[in-house]
Amino acid sequence: VRIAATVAEIPSGPPEIPRVLVPTMGALHKGHLELIRVARQQAGPGGEVVVTIFVNPLQFEPGSDLSRYPRPEALDEEACRAAGVDLLFRPREAEMYQSDRSVFVEETSLSQALCGRSRPGHFRGVCTVVAKLFILFAPQIAILGQKDFQQLAIVRRMVRDLNFAVKIVGVPTVREEDGLALSSRNQYLAPEERSQAPILRAALVEAAEQVKAGEKSTAEIVRLTRARIDGAKLARIDYVDLVDAETLESRSAVEPDSLLALAVFFGKTRLIDNILLS
Ligand code: AMP
C-alpha cells in the first residue's frame, strides 16, 4: 500500500485503470474491511482501490467527539496493507481545508430528516468532504455503508444533482455476533453499555417482524420500538423514525420501501442503526 498525505501525491488526471474509492474516518473495523473487499471486487485485478482516512472536522458539530475520535494510525495502515489496498490517502486538516474556506456543498432536503435534526451542519460537512474526494480522485465507483443510510442517500442525491461521474455502491451493515452494528464509536462504550447496545438491532428486527405480521401503523411500530429500547436502563433515545427510504420523509403508514431508523445514546456515545421494511 502506498501512503499519501498531500494532494500533490495523488496521481493527476482521470485514472487510466478502474479506480474505486472507500472514504472513511479510520479506526478501521470489519465493516470498513467489507467495504474494501467489495471495492477490490469492483476494481477487478487490474483496478485500483483507494482508501481515504480523514476525521473530517466539518462534520463534527461543536461539543461532539472530534478530539477524542480514535486515530490508530499504525493499525489502520496494517489493515489496509493486509486488505490489498493500493493507495491510502491520509491528509492533515490543513491539506483539506484552507483557514479562510468559503465554499461548501449542501444538500437541502434529505439532510433535514433523521440525524440532520440532532446534528446541524453534519451532512454539509459530509457532502463537502466527499465532493472534494470525488474531485481529487475522480473514481468510477465509490463504496459506502448502509449503516449510515441517510449519508448514503444524501451522497447519491449529491451525485445525481451535481453530475458527478461516479457510481455509488451501498454495502449491507456488518454486525457483531450479538447484532450490534460495527462502529468506530463502539469502543467508547463502557462494559455495561456495550452489553445493552444489542437492544437496538433486536428492536429493529422485532419491528420488522410486526410489519411482516401485518402491522401497518407507523405510530404503533415506533411505539413498540421505543418501548423495547426503553427496556435498556442505559439507553436514551435521540429518535426513532419511520420514513420513505428514498425521500426520508416521515410516513404515517408502512409502505414498501419504508426505513425504520434510530439514534440512541448510551452515555455520551450516540449509536445509529436502521432496517428496511418491505
Ligand atoms: P466511518 O469511518 O464511520 O465514517 O465510515 C466509513 C464508511 O464505512 C461509511 O460508508 C460507513 O457507512 C461504512 N461503515 C461503517 N460501519 C459499517 C458497518 N458496520 N457495516 C458496513 N459499513 C460500515
mmCIF file of C-alpha atoms and ligand atoms in Angstrom:
data_model
loop_
_atom_site.group_PDB
_atom_site.id
_atom_site.type_symbol
_atom_site.label_atom_id
_atom_site.label_comp_id
_atom_site.label_asym_id
_atom_site.label_seq_id
_atom_site.Cartn_x
_atom_site.Cartn_y
_atom_site.Cartn_z
ATOM 1 C CA VAL A 1 0.000 0.000 0.000
ATOM 2 C CA ARG A 2 1.254 3.430 -0.993
ATOM 3 C CA ILE A 3 0.520 6.129 1.568
ATOM 4 C CA ALA A 4 -0.168 9.713 0.543
ATOM 5 C CA ALA A 5 -0.713 12.648 2.867
ATOM 6 C CA THR A 6 -0.837 15.507 0.377
ATOM 7 C CA VAL A 7 -2.905 16.402 -2.669
ATOM 8 C CA ALA A 8 0.325 16.695 -4.689
ATOM 9 C CA GLU A 9 0.915 12.956 -4.218
ATOM 10 C CA ILE A 10 -2.427 11.984 -5.811
ATOM 11 C CA PRO A 11 -1.952 10.859 -9.442
ATOM 12 C CA SER A 12 -3.357 13.717 -11.526
ATOM 13 C CA GLY A 13 -5.892 13.468 -14.347
ATOM 14 C CA PRO A 14 -8.606 10.860 -14.859
ATOM 15 C CA PRO A 15 -7.487 7.357 -13.806
ATOM 16 C CA GLU A 16 -6.352 5.079 -16.651
ATOM 17 C CA ILE A 17 -7.464 1.978 -14.763
ATOM 18 C CA PRO A 18 -10.698 1.422 -12.808
ATOM 19 C CA ARG A 19 -10.411 3.313 -9.526
ATOM 20 C CA VAL A 20 -12.677 2.540 -6.572
ATOM 21 C CA LEU A 21 -12.815 4.891 -3.604
ATOM 22 C CA VAL A 22 -13.618 3.959 0.006
ATOM 23 C CA PRO A 23 -13.934 7.117 2.126
ATOM 24 C CA THR A 24 -13.585 6.565 5.891
ATOM 25 C CA MET A 25 -12.625 8.260 9.125
ATOM 26 C CA GLY A 26 -10.299 5.403 10.063
ATOM 27 C CA ALA A 27 -10.203 3.251 13.195
ATOM 28 C CA LEU A 28 -10.875 0.545 10.633
ATOM 29 C CA HIS A 29 -13.068 -2.386 11.680
ATOM 30 C CA LYS A 30 -14.695 -5.340 9.918
ATOM 31 C CA GLY A 31 -17.371 -3.065 8.448
ATOM 32 C CA HIS A 32 -14.732 -0.973 6.705
ATOM 33 C CA LEU A 33 -12.924 -4.161 5.626
ATOM 34 C CA GLU A 34 -16.123 -5.386 3.976
ATOM 35 C CA LEU A 35 -16.302 -2.097 2.034
ATOM 36 C CA ILE A 36 -12.680 -2.617 0.969
ATOM 37 C CA ARG A 37 -13.439 -6.217 -0.057
ATOM 38 C CA VAL A 38 -16.323 -5.021 -2.244
ATOM 39 C CA ALA A 39 -14.064 -2.281 -3.633
ATOM 40 C CA ARG A 40 -11.389 -4.841 -4.545
ATOM 41 C CA GLN A 41 -14.065 -6.938 -6.286
ATOM 42 C CA GLN A 42 -15.453 -3.930 -8.176
ATOM 43 C CA ALA A 43 -11.986 -2.754 -9.206
ATOM 44 C CA GLY A 44 -11.032 -6.120 -10.687
ATOM 45 C CA PRO A 45 -7.481 -7.461 -10.855
ATOM 46 C CA GLY A 46 -6.173 -4.506 -12.888
ATOM 47 C CA GLY A 47 -8.017 -1.845 -10.924
ATOM 48 C CA GLU A 48 -7.015 0.376 -8.059
ATOM 49 C CA VAL A 49 -8.543 0.595 -4.570
ATOM 50 C CA VAL A 50 -8.121 3.908 -2.779
ATOM 51 C CA VAL A 51 -8.989 4.212 0.912
ATOM 52 C CA THR A 52 -9.146 7.645 2.467
ATOM 53 C CA ILE A 53 -8.862 8.248 6.197
ATOM 54 C CA PHE A 54 -9.807 11.731 7.294
ATOM 55 C CA VAL A 55 -11.504 12.648 10.549
ATOM 56 C CA ASN A 56 -13.394 15.488 8.927
ATOM 57 C CA PRO A 57 -13.779 18.351 11.409
ATOM 58 C CA LEU A 58 -16.500 19.906 9.239
ATOM 59 C CA GLN A 59 -18.924 17.066 10.000
ATOM 60 C CA PHE A 60 -18.489 17.207 13.774
ATOM 61 C CA GLU A 61 -20.839 19.682 15.393
ATOM 62 C CA PRO A 62 -19.465 21.795 18.267
ATOM 63 C CA GLY A 63 -19.192 19.868 21.520
ATOM 64 C CA SER A 64 -19.117 16.455 19.815
ATOM 65 C CA ASP A 65 -16.417 13.810 19.904
ATOM 66 C CA LEU A 66 -13.935 15.247 17.338
ATOM 67 C CA SER A 67 -10.955 15.462 19.719
ATOM 68 C CA ARG A 68 -11.440 12.019 21.226
ATOM 69 C CA TYR A 69 -12.244 10.254 17.934
ATOM 70 C CA PRO A 70 -9.854 7.244 17.713
ATOM 71 C CA ARG A 71 -6.861 7.571 15.363
ATOM 72 C CA PRO A 72 -4.901 4.272 15.438
ATOM 73 C CA GLU A 73 -2.600 5.128 12.523
ATOM 74 C CA ALA A 74 -0.273 2.106 12.575
ATOM 75 C CA LEU A 75 -3.153 -0.388 12.924
ATOM 76 C CA ASP A 76 -5.080 1.274 10.079
ATOM 77 C CA GLU A 77 -2.023 1.145 7.834
ATOM 78 C CA GLU A 78 -1.549 -2.546 8.575
ATOM 79 C CA ALA A 79 -5.262 -3.259 7.941
ATOM 80 C CA CYS A 80 -5.031 -1.541 4.537
ATOM 81 C CA ARG A 81 -1.875 -3.456 3.662
ATOM 82 C CA ALA A 82 -3.477 -6.781 4.616
ATOM 83 C CA ALA A 83 -6.656 -5.967 2.658
ATOM 84 C CA GLY A 84 -4.748 -5.243 -0.559
ATOM 85 C CA VAL A 85 -5.436 -1.500 -0.681
ATOM 86 C CA ASP A 86 -3.375 0.219 -3.389
ATOM 87 C CA LEU A 87 -3.385 3.772 -2.085
ATOM 88 C CA LEU A 88 -4.138 5.112 1.401
ATOM 89 C CA PHE A 89 -4.799 8.857 1.437
ATOM 90 C CA ARG A 90 -4.468 10.272 4.946
ATOM 91 C CA PRO A 91 -4.295 14.059 4.818
ATOM 92 C CA ARG A 92 -3.876 16.515 7.682
ATOM 93 C CA GLU A 93 -6.663 19.031 8.173
ATOM 94 C CA ALA A 94 -4.648 21.897 6.624
ATOM 95 C CA GLU A 95 -4.262 19.826 3.447
ATOM 96 C CA MET A 96 -8.035 19.611 3.026
ATOM 97 C CA TYR A 97 -9.233 22.985 4.296
ATOM 98 C CA GLN A 98 -7.823 26.483 3.964
ATOM 99 C CA SER A 99 -8.416 28.559 7.078
ATOM 100 C CA ASP A 100 -10.493 31.037 5.029
ATOM 101 C CA ARG A 101 -12.512 28.360 3.177
ATOM 102 C CA SER A 102 -15.823 29.755 1.997
ATOM 103 C CA VAL A 103 -17.350 27.189 -0.381
ATOM 104 C CA PHE A 104 -19.375 24.233 0.879
ATOM 105 C CA VAL A 105 -21.662 21.598 -0.636
ATOM 106 C CA GLU A 106 -25.077 21.407 0.964
ATOM 107 C CA GLU A 107 -27.939 19.020 0.341
ATOM 108 C CA THR A 108 -31.092 20.761 1.497
ATOM 109 C CA SER A 109 -33.882 18.183 1.607
ATOM 110 C CA LEU A 110 -32.833 14.717 2.813
ATOM 111 C CA SER A 111 -30.486 16.379 5.309
ATOM 112 C CA GLN A 112 -33.419 17.822 7.247
ATOM 113 C CA ALA A 113 -34.626 14.399 8.431
ATOM 114 C CA LEU A 114 -33.377 11.845 10.982
ATOM 115 C CA CYS A 115 -29.791 12.621 12.110
ATOM 116 C CA GLY A 116 -29.917 16.038 10.436
ATOM 117 C CA ARG A 117 -32.228 17.275 13.169
ATOM 118 C CA SER A 118 -29.867 16.474 16.024
ATOM 119 C CA ARG A 119 -26.632 17.151 14.115
ATOM 120 C CA PRO A 120 -26.975 20.543 12.389
ATOM 121 C CA GLY A 121 -24.271 21.054 9.747
ATOM 122 C CA HIS A 122 -23.221 17.398 9.825
ATOM 123 C CA PHE A 123 -24.311 16.483 6.305
ATOM 124 C CA ARG A 124 -22.968 19.748 4.892
ATOM 125 C CA GLY A 125 -19.597 18.628 6.239
ATOM 126 C CA VAL A 126 -20.067 15.151 4.776
ATOM 127 C CA CYS A 127 -21.106 16.419 1.332
ATOM 128 C CA THR A 128 -18.273 18.931 1.215
ATOM 129 C CA VAL A 129 -15.563 16.399 2.033
ATOM 130 C CA VAL A 130 -17.000 13.646 -0.176
ATOM 131 C CA ALA A 131 -17.296 16.088 -3.103
ATOM 132 C CA LYS A 132 -13.654 17.079 -2.598
ATOM 133 C CA LEU A 133 -12.581 13.416 -2.559
ATOM 134 C CA PHE A 134 -14.573 12.731 -5.739
ATOM 135 C CA ILE A 135 -12.843 15.678 -7.439
ATOM 136 C CA LEU A 136 -9.373 14.732 -6.156
ATOM 137 C CA PHE A 137 -9.583 11.055 -7.157
ATOM 138 C CA ALA A 138 -12.182 11.001 -9.963
ATOM 139 C CA PRO A 139 -13.128 7.421 -9.046
ATOM 140 C CA GLN A 140 -15.501 5.460 -11.295
ATOM 141 C CA ILE A 141 -17.012 3.827 -8.213
ATOM 142 C CA ALA A 142 -17.331 4.756 -4.533
ATOM 143 C CA ILE A 143 -18.311 2.322 -1.768
ATOM 144 C CA LEU A 144 -20.418 3.412 1.224
ATOM 145 C CA GLY A 145 -22.091 1.520 4.060
ATOM 146 C CA GLN A 146 -25.841 1.162 4.605
ATOM 147 C CA LYS A 147 -25.261 1.574 8.326
ATOM 148 C CA ASP A 148 -25.171 5.299 7.574
ATOM 149 C CA PHE A 149 -28.287 5.035 5.428
ATOM 150 C CA GLN A 150 -29.025 8.753 5.405
ATOM 151 C CA GLN A 151 -25.451 9.560 4.406
ATOM 152 C CA LEU A 152 -25.694 7.058 1.551
ATOM 153 C CA ALA A 153 -28.978 8.600 0.348
ATOM 154 C CA ILE A 154 -27.557 12.116 0.550
ATOM 155 C CA VAL A 155 -24.355 11.221 -1.313
ATOM 156 C CA ARG A 156 -26.461 9.557 -4.041
ATOM 157 C CA ARG A 157 -28.535 12.756 -4.276
ATOM 158 C CA MET A 158 -25.406 14.907 -4.469
ATOM 159 C CA VAL A 159 -24.005 12.718 -7.256
ATOM 160 C CA ARG A 160 -27.285 12.982 -9.158
ATOM 161 C CA ASP A 161 -27.761 16.706 -8.688
ATOM 162 C CA LEU A 162 -24.132 17.732 -9.330
ATOM 163 C CA ASN A 163 -23.484 15.203 -12.148
ATOM 164 C CA PHE A 164 -20.524 13.502 -10.534
ATOM 165 C CA ALA A 165 -19.449 10.665 -12.856
ATOM 166 C CA VAL A 166 -19.242 8.121 -10.071
ATOM 167 C CA LYS A 167 -21.334 5.051 -9.344
ATOM 168 C CA ILE A 168 -22.277 4.691 -5.677
ATOM 169 C CA VAL A 169 -22.365 1.159 -4.276
ATOM 170 C CA GLY A 170 -24.039 0.585 -0.896
ATOM 171 C CA VAL A 171 -22.853 -2.285 1.329
ATOM 172 C CA PRO A 172 -25.088 -4.022 3.933
ATOM 173 C CA THR A 173 -24.249 -3.384 7.579
ATOM 174 C CA VAL A 174 -21.662 -5.669 9.170
ATOM 175 C CA ARG A 175 -22.579 -6.681 12.730
ATOM 176 C CA GLU A 176 -21.139 -8.282 15.831
ATOM 177 C CA GLU A 177 -22.472 -11.752 16.653
ATOM 178 C CA ASP A 178 -24.998 -10.210 19.034
ATOM 179 C CA GLY A 179 -26.340 -7.907 16.316
ATOM 180 C CA LEU A 180 -24.642 -4.638 17.262
ATOM 181 C CA ALA A 181 -23.610 -2.767 14.116
ATOM 182 C CA LEU A 182 -19.839 -2.353 13.980
ATOM 183 C CA SER A 183 -18.789 1.233 14.512
ATOM 184 C CA SER A 184 -15.575 3.024 15.411
ATOM 185 C CA ARG A 185 -17.594 4.556 18.246
ATOM 186 C CA ASN A 186 -18.402 1.191 19.877
ATOM 187 C CA GLN A 187 -15.035 1.334 21.635
ATOM 188 C CA TYR A 188 -16.315 4.294 23.707
ATOM 189 C CA LEU A 189 -18.935 2.044 25.319
ATOM 190 C CA ALA A 190 -18.456 1.043 28.956
ATOM 191 C CA PRO A 191 -18.926 -2.717 29.508
ATOM 192 C CA GLU A 192 -22.477 -2.319 30.808
ATOM 193 C CA GLU A 193 -23.408 -0.017 27.913
ATOM 194 C CA ARG A 194 -21.890 -2.477 25.449
ATOM 195 C CA SER A 195 -23.941 -5.315 26.915
ATOM 196 C CA GLN A 196 -27.170 -3.342 26.481
ATOM 197 C CA ALA A 197 -26.409 -1.950 22.993
ATOM 198 C CA PRO A 198 -27.613 -5.027 21.019
ATOM 199 C CA ILE A 199 -31.149 -3.990 22.035
ATOM 200 C CA LEU A 200 -31.080 -1.603 19.043
ATOM 201 C CA ARG A 201 -30.822 -4.371 16.482
ATOM 202 C CA ALA A 202 -33.241 -6.590 18.428
ATOM 203 C CA ALA A 203 -35.841 -3.801 18.496
ATOM 204 C CA LEU A 204 -35.480 -3.167 14.752
ATOM 205 C CA VAL A 205 -35.790 -6.863 13.897
ATOM 206 C CA GLU A 206 -38.867 -7.205 16.101
ATOM 207 C CA ALA A 207 -40.450 -4.201 14.416
ATOM 208 C CA ALA A 208 -39.773 -5.732 11.002
ATOM 209 C CA GLU A 209 -41.461 -8.934 12.193
ATOM 210 C CA GLN A 210 -44.517 -6.958 13.320
ATOM 211 C CA VAL A 211 -44.681 -5.413 9.850
ATOM 212 C CA LYS A 212 -44.434 -8.861 8.252
ATOM 213 C CA ALA A 213 -47.257 -9.988 10.535
ATOM 214 C CA GLY A 214 -49.433 -7.215 9.107
ATOM 215 C CA GLU A 215 -48.895 -4.135 11.294
ATOM 216 C CA LYS A 216 -49.285 -1.045 9.090
ATOM 217 C CA SER A 217 -49.372 1.798 11.598
ATOM 218 C CA THR A 218 -46.196 3.848 11.853
ATOM 219 C CA ALA A 219 -47.225 5.127 15.273
ATOM 220 C CA GLU A 220 -47.572 1.582 16.548
ATOM 221 C CA ILE A 221 -44.247 0.416 15.061
ATOM 222 C CA VAL A 222 -42.430 3.429 16.505
ATOM 223 C CA ARG A 223 -44.137 2.937 19.885
ATOM 224 C CA LEU A 224 -43.115 -0.743 20.017
ATOM 225 C CA THR A 225 -39.536 0.051 19.026
ATOM 226 C CA ARG A 226 -39.215 2.833 21.598
ATOM 227 C CA ALA A 227 -40.717 0.665 24.343
ATOM 228 C CA ARG A 228 -38.286 -2.143 23.593
ATOM 229 C CA ILE A 229 -35.287 0.218 23.714
ATOM 230 C CA ASP A 230 -36.544 1.925 26.874
ATOM 231 C CA GLY A 231 -36.224 -1.512 28.479
ATOM 232 C CA ALA A 232 -32.447 -0.978 28.445
ATOM 233 C CA LYS A 233 -31.583 1.084 31.533
ATOM 234 C CA LEU A 234 -28.691 2.985 29.975
ATOM 235 C CA ALA A 235 -30.352 3.808 26.637
ATOM 236 C CA ARG A 236 -31.519 7.350 25.898
ATOM 237 C CA ILE A 237 -33.409 7.648 22.610
ATOM 238 C CA ASP A 238 -32.491 10.506 20.279
ATOM 239 C CA TYR A 239 -35.022 9.483 17.631
ATOM 240 C CA VAL A 240 -36.915 6.517 16.233
ATOM 241 C CA ASP A 241 -38.484 7.335 12.893
ATOM 242 C CA LEU A 242 -40.197 5.508 10.074
ATOM 243 C CA VAL A 243 -39.543 7.202 6.745
ATOM 244 C CA ASP A 244 -39.675 6.712 2.994
ATOM 245 C CA ALA A 245 -36.321 5.110 2.109
ATOM 246 C CA GLU A 246 -35.968 7.363 -0.952
ATOM 247 C CA THR A 247 -37.078 10.788 0.303
ATOM 248 C CA LEU A 248 -36.517 10.154 4.047
ATOM 249 C CA GLU A 249 -39.857 11.879 4.705
ATOM 250 C CA SER A 250 -41.905 10.563 7.635
ATOM 251 C CA ARG A 251 -44.683 8.144 6.742
ATOM 252 C CA SER A 252 -47.935 7.636 8.588
ATOM 253 C CA ALA A 253 -48.352 4.093 7.300
ATOM 254 C CA VAL A 254 -45.840 1.385 6.474
ATOM 255 C CA GLU A 255 -45.494 1.052 2.711
ATOM 256 C CA PRO A 256 -42.979 -0.840 0.564
ATOM 257 C CA ASP A 257 -39.528 0.799 0.810
ATOM 258 C CA SER A 258 -40.001 2.150 4.284
ATOM 259 C CA LEU A 259 -36.976 2.615 6.508
ATOM 260 C CA LEU A 260 -37.067 2.347 10.270
ATOM 261 C CA ALA A 261 -34.096 4.302 11.598
ATOM 262 C CA LEU A 262 -32.905 5.235 15.053
ATOM 263 C CA ALA A 263 -30.240 7.021 17.034
ATOM 264 C CA VAL A 264 -29.759 6.168 20.686
ATOM 265 C CA PHE A 265 -27.301 7.437 23.278
ATOM 266 C CA PHE A 266 -25.525 5.125 25.683
ATOM 267 C CA GLY A 267 -23.851 7.617 27.975
ATOM 268 C CA LYS A 268 -22.154 10.130 25.673
ATOM 269 C CA THR A 269 -21.936 7.640 22.819
ATOM 270 C CA ARG A 270 -24.516 8.043 20.086
ATOM 271 C CA LEU A 271 -25.234 4.876 18.102
ATOM 272 C CA ILE A 272 -27.297 4.624 14.913
ATOM 273 C CA ASP A 273 -28.909 1.709 13.131
ATOM 274 C CA ASN A 274 -31.706 1.079 10.638
ATOM 275 C CA ILE A 275 -33.706 -1.619 8.890
ATOM 276 C CA LEU A 276 -35.576 -1.652 5.591
ATOM 277 C CA LEU A 277 -39.216 -2.746 5.911
ATOM 278 C CA SER A 278 -40.677 -4.313 2.834
HETATM 279 P P1 AMP B 1 -16.814 5.964 9.093
HETATM 280 O O1 AMP B 1 -15.351 5.668 9.160
HETATM 281 O O2 AMP B 1 -17.551 5.589 10.325
HETATM 282 O O3 AMP B 1 -17.099 7.371 8.622
HETATM 283 O O4 AMP B 1 -17.399 5.011 7.979
HETATM 284 C C1 AMP B 1 -16.819 4.938 6.695
HETATM 285 C C2 AMP B 1 -17.703 4.105 5.802
HETATM 286 O O5 AMP B 1 -17.838 2.803 6.368
HETATM 287 C C3 AMP B 1 -19.127 4.664 5.653
HETATM 288 O O6 AMP B 1 -19.546 4.488 4.315
HETATM 289 C C4 AMP B 1 -19.916 3.821 6.612
HETATM 290 O O7 AMP B 1 -21.267 3.693 6.249
HETATM 291 C C5 AMP B 1 -19.205 2.482 6.479
HETATM 292 N N1 AMP B 1 -19.452 1.644 7.655
HETATM 293 C C6 AMP B 1 -19.247 1.974 8.967
HETATM 294 N N2 AMP B 1 -19.627 0.965 9.774
HETATM 295 C C7 AMP B 1 -20.102 -0.016 8.971
HETATM 296 C C8 AMP B 1 -20.659 -1.322 9.205
HETATM 297 N N3 AMP B 1 -20.807 -1.809 10.432
HETATM 298 N N4 AMP B 1 -21.022 -2.060 8.119
HETATM 299 C C9 AMP B 1 -20.882 -1.575 6.876
HETATM 300 N N5 AMP B 1 -20.361 -0.356 6.591
HETATM 301 C C10 AMP B 1 -19.978 0.412 7.612
#
